[in-house]
PDB file of C-alpha atoms and ligand atoms in Angstrom:
ATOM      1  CA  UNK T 260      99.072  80.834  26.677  1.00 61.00           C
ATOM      2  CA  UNK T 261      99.875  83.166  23.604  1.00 60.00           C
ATOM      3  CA  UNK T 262      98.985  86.937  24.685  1.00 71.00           C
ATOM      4  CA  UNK T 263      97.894  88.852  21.545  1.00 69.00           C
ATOM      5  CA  UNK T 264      97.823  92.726  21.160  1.00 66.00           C
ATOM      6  CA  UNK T 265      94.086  94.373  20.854  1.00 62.00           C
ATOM      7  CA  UNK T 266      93.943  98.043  20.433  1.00 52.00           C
ATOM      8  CA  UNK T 267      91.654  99.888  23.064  1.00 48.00           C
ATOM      9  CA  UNK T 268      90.085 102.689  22.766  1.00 43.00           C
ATOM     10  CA  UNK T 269      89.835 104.236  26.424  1.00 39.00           C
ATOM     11  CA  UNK T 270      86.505 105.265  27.846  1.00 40.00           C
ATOM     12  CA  UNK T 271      87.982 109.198  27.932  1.00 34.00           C
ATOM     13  CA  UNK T 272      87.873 108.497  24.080  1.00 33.00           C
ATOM     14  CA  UNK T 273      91.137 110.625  24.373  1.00 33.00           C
ATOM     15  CA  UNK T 274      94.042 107.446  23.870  1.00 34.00           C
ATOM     16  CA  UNK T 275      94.140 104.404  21.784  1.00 38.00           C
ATOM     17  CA  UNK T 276      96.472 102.041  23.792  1.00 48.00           C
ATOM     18  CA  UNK T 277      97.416  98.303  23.225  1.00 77.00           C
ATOM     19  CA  UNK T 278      97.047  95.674  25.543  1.00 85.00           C
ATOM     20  CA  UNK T 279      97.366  92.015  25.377  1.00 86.00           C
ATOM     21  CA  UNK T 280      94.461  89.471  25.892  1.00 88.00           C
ATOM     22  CA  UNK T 281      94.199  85.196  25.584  1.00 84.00           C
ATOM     23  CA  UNK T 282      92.570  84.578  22.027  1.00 88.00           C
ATOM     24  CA  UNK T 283      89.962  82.553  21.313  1.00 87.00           C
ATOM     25  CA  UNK T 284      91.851  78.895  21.175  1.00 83.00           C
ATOM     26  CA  UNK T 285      94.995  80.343  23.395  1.00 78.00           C
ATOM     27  CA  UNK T 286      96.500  80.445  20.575  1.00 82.00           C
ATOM     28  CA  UNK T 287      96.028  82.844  17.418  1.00 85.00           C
ATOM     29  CA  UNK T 288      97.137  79.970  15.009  1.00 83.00           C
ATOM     30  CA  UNK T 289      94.106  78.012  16.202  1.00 86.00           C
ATOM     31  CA  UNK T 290      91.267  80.343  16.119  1.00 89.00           C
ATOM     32  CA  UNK T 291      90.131  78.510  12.841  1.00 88.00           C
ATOM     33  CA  UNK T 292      90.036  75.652  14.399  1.00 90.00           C
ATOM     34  CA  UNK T 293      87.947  76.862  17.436  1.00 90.00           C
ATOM     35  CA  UNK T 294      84.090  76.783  16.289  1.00 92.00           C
ATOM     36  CA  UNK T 295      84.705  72.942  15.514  1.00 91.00           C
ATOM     37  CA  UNK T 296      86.701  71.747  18.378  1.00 91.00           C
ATOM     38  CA  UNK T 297      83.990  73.385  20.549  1.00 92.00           C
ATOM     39  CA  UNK T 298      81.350  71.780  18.350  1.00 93.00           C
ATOM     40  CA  UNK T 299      82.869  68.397  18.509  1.00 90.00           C
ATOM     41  CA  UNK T 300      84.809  68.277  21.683  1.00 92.00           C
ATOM     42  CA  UNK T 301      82.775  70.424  24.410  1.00 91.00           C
ATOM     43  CA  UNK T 302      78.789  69.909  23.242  1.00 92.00           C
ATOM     44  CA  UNK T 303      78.966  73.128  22.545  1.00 95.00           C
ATOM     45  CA  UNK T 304      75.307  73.385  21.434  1.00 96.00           C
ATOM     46  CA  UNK T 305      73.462  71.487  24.480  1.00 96.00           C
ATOM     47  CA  UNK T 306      74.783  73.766  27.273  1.00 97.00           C
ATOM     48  CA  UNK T 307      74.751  76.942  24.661  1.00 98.00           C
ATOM     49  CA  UNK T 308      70.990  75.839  24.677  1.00 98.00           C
ATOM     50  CA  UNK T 309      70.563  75.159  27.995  1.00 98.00           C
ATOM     51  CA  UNK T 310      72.326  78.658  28.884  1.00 98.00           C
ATOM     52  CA  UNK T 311      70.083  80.916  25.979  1.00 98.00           C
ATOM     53  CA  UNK T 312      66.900  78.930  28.072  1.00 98.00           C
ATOM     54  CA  UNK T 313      68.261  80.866  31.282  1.00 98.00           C
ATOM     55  CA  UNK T 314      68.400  83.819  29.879  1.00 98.00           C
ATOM     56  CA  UNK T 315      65.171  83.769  28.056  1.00 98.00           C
ATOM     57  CA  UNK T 316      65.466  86.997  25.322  1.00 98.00           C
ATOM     58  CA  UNK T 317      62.386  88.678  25.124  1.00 98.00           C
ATOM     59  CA  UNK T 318      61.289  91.235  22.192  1.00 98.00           C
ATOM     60  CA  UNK T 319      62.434  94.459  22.679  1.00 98.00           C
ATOM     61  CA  UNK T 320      65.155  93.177  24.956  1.00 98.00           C
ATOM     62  CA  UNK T 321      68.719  94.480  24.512  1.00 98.00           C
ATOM     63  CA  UNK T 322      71.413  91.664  25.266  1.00 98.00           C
ATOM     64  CA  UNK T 323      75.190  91.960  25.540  1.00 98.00           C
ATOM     65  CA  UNK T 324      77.716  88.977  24.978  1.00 98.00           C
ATOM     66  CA  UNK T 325      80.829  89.942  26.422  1.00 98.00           C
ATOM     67  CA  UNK T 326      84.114  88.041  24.565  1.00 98.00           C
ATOM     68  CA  UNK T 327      81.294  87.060  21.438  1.00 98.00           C
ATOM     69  CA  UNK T 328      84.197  85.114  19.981  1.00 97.00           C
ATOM     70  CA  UNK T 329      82.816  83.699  16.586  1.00 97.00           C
ATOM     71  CA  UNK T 330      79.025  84.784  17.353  1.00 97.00           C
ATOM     72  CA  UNK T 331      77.859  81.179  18.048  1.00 97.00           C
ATOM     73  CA  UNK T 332      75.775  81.822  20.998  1.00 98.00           C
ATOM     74  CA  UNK T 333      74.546  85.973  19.820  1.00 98.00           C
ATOM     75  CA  UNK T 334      73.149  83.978  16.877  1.00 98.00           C
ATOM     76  CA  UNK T 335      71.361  81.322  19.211  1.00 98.00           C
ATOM     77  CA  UNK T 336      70.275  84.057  21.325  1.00 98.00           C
ATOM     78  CA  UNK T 337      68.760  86.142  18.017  1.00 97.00           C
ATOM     79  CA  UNK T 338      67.609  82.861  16.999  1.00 97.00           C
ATOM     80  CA  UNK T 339      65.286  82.346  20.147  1.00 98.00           C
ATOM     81  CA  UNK T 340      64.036  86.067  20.014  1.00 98.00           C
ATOM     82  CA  UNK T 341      64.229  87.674  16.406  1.00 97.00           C
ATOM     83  CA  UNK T 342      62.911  90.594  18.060  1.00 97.00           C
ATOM     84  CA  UNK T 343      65.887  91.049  20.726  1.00 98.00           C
ATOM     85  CA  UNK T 344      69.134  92.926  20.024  1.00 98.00           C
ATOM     86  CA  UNK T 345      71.813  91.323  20.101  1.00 98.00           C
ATOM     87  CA  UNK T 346      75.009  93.251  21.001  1.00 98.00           C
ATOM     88  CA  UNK T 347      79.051  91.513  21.193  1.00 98.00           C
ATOM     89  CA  UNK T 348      81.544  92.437  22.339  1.00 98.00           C
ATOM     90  CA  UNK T 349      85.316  91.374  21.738  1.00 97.00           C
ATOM     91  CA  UNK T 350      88.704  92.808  21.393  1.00 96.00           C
ATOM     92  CA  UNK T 351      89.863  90.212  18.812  1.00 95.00           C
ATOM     93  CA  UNK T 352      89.284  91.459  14.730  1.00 95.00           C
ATOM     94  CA  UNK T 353      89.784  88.022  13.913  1.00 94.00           C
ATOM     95  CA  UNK T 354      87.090  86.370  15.356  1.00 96.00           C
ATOM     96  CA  UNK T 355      84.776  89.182  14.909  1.00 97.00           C
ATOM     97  CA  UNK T 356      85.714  88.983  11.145  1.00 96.00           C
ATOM     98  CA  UNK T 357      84.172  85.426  11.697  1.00 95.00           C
ATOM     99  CA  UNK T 358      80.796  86.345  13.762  1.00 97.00           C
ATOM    100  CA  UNK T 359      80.322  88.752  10.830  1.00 97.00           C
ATOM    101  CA  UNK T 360      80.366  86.033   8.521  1.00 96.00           C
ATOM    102  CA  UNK T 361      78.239  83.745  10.258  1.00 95.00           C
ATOM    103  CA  UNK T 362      75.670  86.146  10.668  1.00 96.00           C
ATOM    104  CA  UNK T 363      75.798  87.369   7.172  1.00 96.00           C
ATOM    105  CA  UNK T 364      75.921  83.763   6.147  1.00 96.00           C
ATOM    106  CA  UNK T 365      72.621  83.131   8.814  1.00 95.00           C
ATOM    107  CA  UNK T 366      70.960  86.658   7.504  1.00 95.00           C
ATOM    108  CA  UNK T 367      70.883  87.967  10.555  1.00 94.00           C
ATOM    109  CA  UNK T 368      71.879  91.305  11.274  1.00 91.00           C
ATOM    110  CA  UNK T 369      73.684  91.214  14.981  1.00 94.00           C
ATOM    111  CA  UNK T 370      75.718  94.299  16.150  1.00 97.00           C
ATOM    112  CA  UNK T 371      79.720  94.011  16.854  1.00 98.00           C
ATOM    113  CA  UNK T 372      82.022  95.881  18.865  1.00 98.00           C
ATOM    114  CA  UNK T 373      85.604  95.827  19.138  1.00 97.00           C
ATOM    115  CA  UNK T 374      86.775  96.246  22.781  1.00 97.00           C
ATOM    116  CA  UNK T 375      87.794  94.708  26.487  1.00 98.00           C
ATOM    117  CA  UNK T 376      84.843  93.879  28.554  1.00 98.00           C
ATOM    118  CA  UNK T 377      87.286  94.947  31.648  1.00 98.00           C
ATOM    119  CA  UNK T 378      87.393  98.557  30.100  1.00 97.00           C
ATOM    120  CA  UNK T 379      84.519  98.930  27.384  1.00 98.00           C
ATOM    121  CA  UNK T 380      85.058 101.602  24.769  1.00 97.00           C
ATOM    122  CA  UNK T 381      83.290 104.759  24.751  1.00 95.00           C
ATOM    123  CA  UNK T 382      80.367 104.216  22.204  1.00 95.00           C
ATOM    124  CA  UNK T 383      76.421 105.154  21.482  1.00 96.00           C
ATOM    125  CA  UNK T 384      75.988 101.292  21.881  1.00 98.00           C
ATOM    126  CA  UNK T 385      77.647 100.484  25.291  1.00 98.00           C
ATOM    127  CA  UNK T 386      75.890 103.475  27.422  1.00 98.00           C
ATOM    128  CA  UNK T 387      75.267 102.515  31.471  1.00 98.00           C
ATOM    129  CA  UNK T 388      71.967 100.733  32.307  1.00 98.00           C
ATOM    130  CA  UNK T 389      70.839  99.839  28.621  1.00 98.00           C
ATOM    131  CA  UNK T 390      70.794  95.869  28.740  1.00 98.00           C
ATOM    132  CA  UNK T 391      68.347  93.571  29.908  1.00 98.00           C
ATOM    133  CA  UNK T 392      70.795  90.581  30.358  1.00 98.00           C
ATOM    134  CA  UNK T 393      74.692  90.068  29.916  1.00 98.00           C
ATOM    135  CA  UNK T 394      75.688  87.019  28.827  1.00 98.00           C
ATOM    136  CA  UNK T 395      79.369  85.578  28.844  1.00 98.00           C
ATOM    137  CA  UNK T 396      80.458  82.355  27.784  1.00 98.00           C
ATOM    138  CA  UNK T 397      84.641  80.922  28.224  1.00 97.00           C
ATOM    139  CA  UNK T 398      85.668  84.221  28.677  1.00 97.00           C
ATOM    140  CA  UNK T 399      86.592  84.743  32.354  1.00 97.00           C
ATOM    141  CA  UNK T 400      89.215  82.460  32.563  1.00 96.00           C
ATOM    142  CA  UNK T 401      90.726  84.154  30.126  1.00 94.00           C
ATOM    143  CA  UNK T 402      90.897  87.672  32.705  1.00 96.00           C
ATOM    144  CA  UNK T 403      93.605  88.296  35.244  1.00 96.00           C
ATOM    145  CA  UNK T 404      91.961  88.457  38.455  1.00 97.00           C
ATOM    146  CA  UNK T 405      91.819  92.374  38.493  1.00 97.00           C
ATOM    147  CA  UNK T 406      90.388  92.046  34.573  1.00 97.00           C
ATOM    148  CA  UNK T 407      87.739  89.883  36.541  1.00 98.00           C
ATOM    149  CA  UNK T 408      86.685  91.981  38.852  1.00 98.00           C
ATOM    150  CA  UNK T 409      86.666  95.438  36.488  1.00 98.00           C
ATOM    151  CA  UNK T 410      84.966  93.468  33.933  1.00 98.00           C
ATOM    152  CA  UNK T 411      82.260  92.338  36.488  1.00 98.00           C
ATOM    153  CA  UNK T 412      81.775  96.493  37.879  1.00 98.00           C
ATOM    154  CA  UNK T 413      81.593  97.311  33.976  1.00 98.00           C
ATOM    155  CA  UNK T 414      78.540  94.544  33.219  1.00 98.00           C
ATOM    156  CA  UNK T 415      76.823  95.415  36.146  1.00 98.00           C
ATOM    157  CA  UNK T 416      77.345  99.206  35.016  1.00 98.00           C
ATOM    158  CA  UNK T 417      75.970  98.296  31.597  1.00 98.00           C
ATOM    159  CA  UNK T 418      73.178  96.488  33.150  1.00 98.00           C
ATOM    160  CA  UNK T 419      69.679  98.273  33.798  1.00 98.00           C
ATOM    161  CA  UNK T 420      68.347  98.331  37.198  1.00 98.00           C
ATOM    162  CA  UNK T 421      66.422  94.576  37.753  1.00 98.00           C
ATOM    163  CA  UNK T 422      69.054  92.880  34.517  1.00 98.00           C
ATOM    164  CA  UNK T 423      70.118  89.862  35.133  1.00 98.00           C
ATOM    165  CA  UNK T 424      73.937  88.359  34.309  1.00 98.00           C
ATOM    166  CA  UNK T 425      74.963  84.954  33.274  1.00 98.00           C
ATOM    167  CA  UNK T 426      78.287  83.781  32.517  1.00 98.00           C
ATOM    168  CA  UNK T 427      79.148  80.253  31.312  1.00 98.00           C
ATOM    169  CA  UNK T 428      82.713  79.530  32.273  1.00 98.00           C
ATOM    170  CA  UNK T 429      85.152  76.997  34.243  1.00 98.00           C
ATOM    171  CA  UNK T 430      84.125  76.458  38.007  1.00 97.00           C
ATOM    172  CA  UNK T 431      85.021  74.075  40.748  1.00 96.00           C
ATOM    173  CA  UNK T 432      85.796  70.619  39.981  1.00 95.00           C
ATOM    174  CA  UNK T 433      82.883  68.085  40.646  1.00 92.00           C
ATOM    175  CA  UNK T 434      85.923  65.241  41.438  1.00 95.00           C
ATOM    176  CA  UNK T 435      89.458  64.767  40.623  1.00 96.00           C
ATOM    177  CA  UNK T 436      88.715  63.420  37.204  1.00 96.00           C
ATOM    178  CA  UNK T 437      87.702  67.082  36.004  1.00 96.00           C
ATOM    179  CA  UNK T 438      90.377  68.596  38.135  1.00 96.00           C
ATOM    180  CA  UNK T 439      92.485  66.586  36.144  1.00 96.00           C
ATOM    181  CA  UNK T 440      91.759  67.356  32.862  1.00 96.00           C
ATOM    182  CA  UNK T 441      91.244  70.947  33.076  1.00 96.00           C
ATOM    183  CA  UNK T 442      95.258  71.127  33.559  1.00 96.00           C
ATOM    184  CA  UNK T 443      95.474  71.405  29.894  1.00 94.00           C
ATOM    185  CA  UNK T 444      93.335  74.587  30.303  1.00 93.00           C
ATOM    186  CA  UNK T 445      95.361  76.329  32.863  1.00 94.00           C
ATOM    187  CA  UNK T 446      98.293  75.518  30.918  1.00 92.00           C
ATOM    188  CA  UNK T 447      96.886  77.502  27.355  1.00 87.00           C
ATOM    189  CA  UNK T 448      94.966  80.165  29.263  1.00 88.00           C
ATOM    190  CA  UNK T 449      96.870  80.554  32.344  1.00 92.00           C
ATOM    191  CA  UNK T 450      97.457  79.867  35.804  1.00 96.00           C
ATOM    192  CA  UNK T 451      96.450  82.328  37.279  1.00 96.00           C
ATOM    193  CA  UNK T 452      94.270  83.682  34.992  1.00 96.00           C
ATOM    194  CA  UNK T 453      92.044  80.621  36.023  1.00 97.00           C
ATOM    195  CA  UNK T 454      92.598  80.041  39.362  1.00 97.00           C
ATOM    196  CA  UNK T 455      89.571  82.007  41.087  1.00 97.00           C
ATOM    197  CA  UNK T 456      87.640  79.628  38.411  1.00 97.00           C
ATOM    198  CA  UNK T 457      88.968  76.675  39.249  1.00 96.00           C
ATOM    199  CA  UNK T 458      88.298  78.137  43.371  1.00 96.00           C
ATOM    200  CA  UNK T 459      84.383  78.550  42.298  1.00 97.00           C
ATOM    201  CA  UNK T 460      85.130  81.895  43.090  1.00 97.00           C
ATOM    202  CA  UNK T 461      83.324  83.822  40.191  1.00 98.00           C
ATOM    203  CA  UNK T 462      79.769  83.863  42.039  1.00 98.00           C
ATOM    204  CA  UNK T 463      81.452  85.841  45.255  1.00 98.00           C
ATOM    205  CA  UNK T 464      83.237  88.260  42.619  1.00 98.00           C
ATOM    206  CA  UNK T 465      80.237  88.804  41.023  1.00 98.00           C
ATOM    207  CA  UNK T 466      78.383  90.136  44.226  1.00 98.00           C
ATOM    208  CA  UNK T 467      81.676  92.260  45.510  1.00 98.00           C
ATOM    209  CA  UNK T 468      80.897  93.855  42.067  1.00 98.00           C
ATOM    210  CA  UNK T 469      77.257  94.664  43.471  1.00 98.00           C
ATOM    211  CA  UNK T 470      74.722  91.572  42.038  1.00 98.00           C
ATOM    212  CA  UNK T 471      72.934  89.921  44.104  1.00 98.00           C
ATOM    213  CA  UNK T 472      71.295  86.865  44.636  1.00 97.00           C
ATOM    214  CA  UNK T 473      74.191  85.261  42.489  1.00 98.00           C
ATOM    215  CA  UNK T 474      74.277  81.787  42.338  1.00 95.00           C
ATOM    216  CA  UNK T 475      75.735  78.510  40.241  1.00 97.00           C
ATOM    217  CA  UNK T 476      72.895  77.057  38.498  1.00 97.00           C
ATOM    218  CA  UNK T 477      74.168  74.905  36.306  1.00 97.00           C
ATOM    219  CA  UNK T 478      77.229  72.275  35.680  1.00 96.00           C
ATOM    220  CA  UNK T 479      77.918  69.990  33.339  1.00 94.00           C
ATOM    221  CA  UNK T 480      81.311  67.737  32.513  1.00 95.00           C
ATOM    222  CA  UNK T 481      83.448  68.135  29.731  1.00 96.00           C
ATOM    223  CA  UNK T 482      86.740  66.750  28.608  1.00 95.00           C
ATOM    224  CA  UNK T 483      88.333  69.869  30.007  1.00 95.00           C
ATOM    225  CA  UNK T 484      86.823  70.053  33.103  1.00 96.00           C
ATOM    226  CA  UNK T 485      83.369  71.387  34.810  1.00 97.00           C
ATOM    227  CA  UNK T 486      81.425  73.934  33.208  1.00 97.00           C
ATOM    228  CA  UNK T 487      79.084  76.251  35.668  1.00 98.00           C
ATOM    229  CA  UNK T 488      76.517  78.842  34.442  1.00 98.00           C
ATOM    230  CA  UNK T 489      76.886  81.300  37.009  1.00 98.00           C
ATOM    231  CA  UNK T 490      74.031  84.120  36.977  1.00 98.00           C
ATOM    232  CA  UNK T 491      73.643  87.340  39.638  1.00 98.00           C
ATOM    233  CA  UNK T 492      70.949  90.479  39.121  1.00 98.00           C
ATOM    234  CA  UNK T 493      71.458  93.913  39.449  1.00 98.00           C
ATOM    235  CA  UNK T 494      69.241  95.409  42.095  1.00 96.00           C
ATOM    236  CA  UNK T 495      65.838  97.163  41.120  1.00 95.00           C
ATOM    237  CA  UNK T 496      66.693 100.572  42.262  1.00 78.00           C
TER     238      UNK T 496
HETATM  239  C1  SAM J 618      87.201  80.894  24.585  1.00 89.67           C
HETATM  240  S1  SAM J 618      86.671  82.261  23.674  1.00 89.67           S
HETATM  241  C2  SAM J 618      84.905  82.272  23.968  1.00 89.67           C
HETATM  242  C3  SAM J 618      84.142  82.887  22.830  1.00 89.67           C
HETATM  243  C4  SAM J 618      82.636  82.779  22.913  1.00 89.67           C
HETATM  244  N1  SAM J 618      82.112  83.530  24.026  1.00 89.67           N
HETATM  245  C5  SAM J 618      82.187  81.343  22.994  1.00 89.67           C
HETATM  246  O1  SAM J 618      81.463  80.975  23.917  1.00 89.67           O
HETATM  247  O2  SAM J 618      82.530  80.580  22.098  1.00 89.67           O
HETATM  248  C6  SAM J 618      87.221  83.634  24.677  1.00 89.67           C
HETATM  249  C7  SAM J 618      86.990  84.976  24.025  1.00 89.67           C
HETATM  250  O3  SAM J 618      87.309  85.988  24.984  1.00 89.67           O
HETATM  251  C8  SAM J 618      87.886  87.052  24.279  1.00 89.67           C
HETATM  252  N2  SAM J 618      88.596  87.890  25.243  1.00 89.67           N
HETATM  253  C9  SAM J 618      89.856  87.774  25.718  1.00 89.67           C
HETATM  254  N3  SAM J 618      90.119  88.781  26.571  1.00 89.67           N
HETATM  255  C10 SAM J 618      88.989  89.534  26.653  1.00 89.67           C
HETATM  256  C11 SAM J 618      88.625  90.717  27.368  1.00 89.67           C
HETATM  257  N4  SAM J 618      89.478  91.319  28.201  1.00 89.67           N
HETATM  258  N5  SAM J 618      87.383  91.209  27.195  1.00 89.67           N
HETATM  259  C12 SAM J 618      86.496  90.588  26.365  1.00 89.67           C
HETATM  260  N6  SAM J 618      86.786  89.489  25.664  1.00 89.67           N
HETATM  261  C13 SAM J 618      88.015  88.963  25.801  1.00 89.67           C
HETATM  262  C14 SAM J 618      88.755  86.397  23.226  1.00 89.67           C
HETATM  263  O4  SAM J 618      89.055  87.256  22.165  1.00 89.67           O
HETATM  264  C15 SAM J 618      87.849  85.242  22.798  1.00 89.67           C
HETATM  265  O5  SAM J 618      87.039  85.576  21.702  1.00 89.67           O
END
């Protein structure tokens, strides 16, 4: 795991701190490198499908990605519903340089922000209960367990009344096969930054945070392991 700095600016607007976060690839000298590996390696565009089907954009509907990365699945997501808006978020310039690009090179006019999803910044864009959906794909085993849990109370702060969250990420095992090859995961993105994914533990963080009705409803096998869509809904009021 390679920790790179991110600068922050802090809700009070008042400080701009560093902190460290996992890049894309674990490693900064493969974030190039990341949009095809996932292409090739992961079948990155079946489950991306499968997952922009569960959340269903509608026109009109405002939709956060939280850790965008390159943009791949806000450009799916714009794709299904040219009438959505399509916000992400991501503390990394460098792969929001490349999101830009693909979206410039897609004509498609998306809307970036730099920052942590544990501790978005203060901004016009991010204000409490103005999405429809969050959407989060590979980024929460990439959170310290307290990161987790802050970032989960900030979506479901972002979220309106009735919004729904899904996050694609690591879960459980289905058999020792996937147990086994998600070691190479743990070992780029952390130990413990993936163990309450590896525990199937995002689904009960998610309600602590205040969803409900959160459950795993999807998995599919990869050649680092088993993938689960996990999705929870903020209470109508
Ligand atoms: C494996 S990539 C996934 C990118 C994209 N969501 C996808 O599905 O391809 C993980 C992303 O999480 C971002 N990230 C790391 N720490 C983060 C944090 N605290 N808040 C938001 N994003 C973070 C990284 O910069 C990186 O772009």
């Amino acid at each position: 795991m390679q920790l790179t700095e991110g600068s922050e600016p802090t809700r009070t607007g008042v400080t701009s701190t560093t902190r460290r976060y996992v890049p894309a690839a674990g490693l900064r000298a493969l974030t190039r490198l990341y949009d095809p590996a996932l292409a090739l390696l992961y079948r990155e565009q079946t489950w991306k499908h499968r997952l922009v089907e569960q959340v269903a954009p509608l026109v009109g509907q405002r939709i956060l990605d939280l850790g965008c990365g390159t943009g791949t699945l806000m450009l799916m997501l714009q794709q299904a519903c040219p009438k959505a808006g399509i916000v992400g978020l991501d503390p990394d310039p460098q792969v929001l340089a490349l999101a830009r690009e693909k979206s410039e090179t897609a004509g498609i006019t998306m809307t970036f922000v730099q920052g942590f999803a544990d501790a978005p910044p203060e901004s016009e864009i991010l204000q409490s209960g103005s999405f429809d959906a969050i959407v989060s794909s590979l980024v929460f085993h990439h959170l310290s367990p307290a990161q987790k849990t802050a970032a989960f109370v900030e979506a479901h702060r972002l979220l309106r009344h009735g919004g729904a969250m899904h996050v694609a990420d690591w879960g459980s095992p289905q058999n020792r096969l996937m147990r086994l090859l998600f070691y190479p995961v743990q070992v780029l993105d952390g130990f413990g930054n993936t163990a309450d994914n590896i525990q199937g533990r995002l689904p009960l963080l998610m309600r602590n945070a205040g969803f409900r009705d959160t459950a795993e409803t999807f998995r599919f096998s990869t050649v680092s392991g088993t993938l689960a869509f996990v999705r929870g809904q903020k209470p109508t009021q």
